[in-house]
Amino acid sequence: MSDPADRQAFAERIRLQLQSRYRGVEVVIDDAAFALRLKGAGVDVPLPLGPLHHACERAPDRAGSLIADYVRRAERQLSPRSPADVSPSRLLWCVRGARYLDGLSRAAELTTRPLGAEMVAFIAETMPGSLMRGVPAADLAAAGLDDVSARAHADANTRTRFSSLPERIRAAERIPADGWRLGSDILFQGSVLLVAEVLAAFVERSGGDVLLAAPDRSEVLAIPAGLPSADRFRMRVVRAWRDAMNPVSRGILVTDGASLSELEAAPRKAGFELLGWLRR
């Protein structure tokens, strides 16, 4: 993983180039998401830096041209969108950490669904270039969608996005000793947590409850609660969350195939308390 200081310097380099080119907006760094946010009149656009950073690391001789293309493509995101542009077919549930929403200027206007474990889902619209935007309720209403219909479209589109996953889970010849890792969707991987068919498939294949986590926006971890290695799952999740390019949550959820709830942390053992006392 790249040094955090290098990532910070990279983000500042891109921020300065965007700010120089697009003087009518404010460009700020979102450290938690490793992204930039472009803010202005009618504009609040997140620009992920992870894919660009990886591309520059893989091909350092092309870094200049890659960055120039990135800066140039940002222009198409800066036109304020008309509410009528909202397309029901592009609405999805997007899962992020609660802190992510704290950084959105219109977070209170989003249609949300709490998941527990410091995670929340909100209705977003997919956009070109591996981008998305949270859709305020007013924009949904202007497009003829009330709360019920907007949620229904997000439910249906999210199920469709992961429609092949339940059968793949059921057909798995074996369950890995450390559980499953899902990482094929860089923006919406956590959205599988809202797909009932996926949860049911995990439980059916496991023969019991399943623990789930989304330490990064592009990663979901799952493990049967009955496996011996499940005792180490929390450590694995915390490690993945700390190493994440776009961290979501270090919390853990548990499903029985029909419901999803937060797994409470195990109480600390007396031995650990004693060690803590010795350190003071």
PDB file of C-alpha atoms in Angstrom, residues 25 44 58 64 82 153 179 185 241 246 251-252 255 270:
ATOM      1  CA  VAL A  25     -15.607  25.957  -7.940  1.00  0.00           C
ATOM      2  CA  ASP A  44     -21.243  18.999  -5.337  1.00  0.00           C
ATOM      3  CA  ARG A  58       1.543   1.184 -12.719  1.00  0.00           C
ATOM      4  CA  GLY A  64       1.496  13.390 -16.770  1.00  0.00           C
ATOM      5  CA  SER A  82     -31.563  19.444 -13.978  1.00  0.00           C
ATOM      6  CA  HIS A 153     -36.453   1.454  -8.229  1.00  0.00           C
ATOM      7  CA  GLY A 179     -14.587 -16.826   4.219  1.00  0.00           C
ATOM      8  CA  ASP A 185     -17.615  -3.391  -7.971  1.00  0.00           C
ATOM      9  CA  TRP A 241     -10.546  -1.141   7.149  1.00  0.00           C
ATOM     10  CA  ASN A 246     -11.912   4.230   0.579  1.00  0.00           C
ATOM     11  CA  GLY A 251     -18.278  -2.884  12.115  1.00  0.00           C
ATOM     12  CA  ILE A 252     -19.750  -6.340  11.530  1.00  0.00           C
ATOM     13  CA  THR A 255     -27.634 -12.313   8.819  1.00  0.00           C
ATOM     14  CA  ALA A 270     -10.242  -9.668  32.297  1.00  0.00           C
TER      15      ALA A 270
END
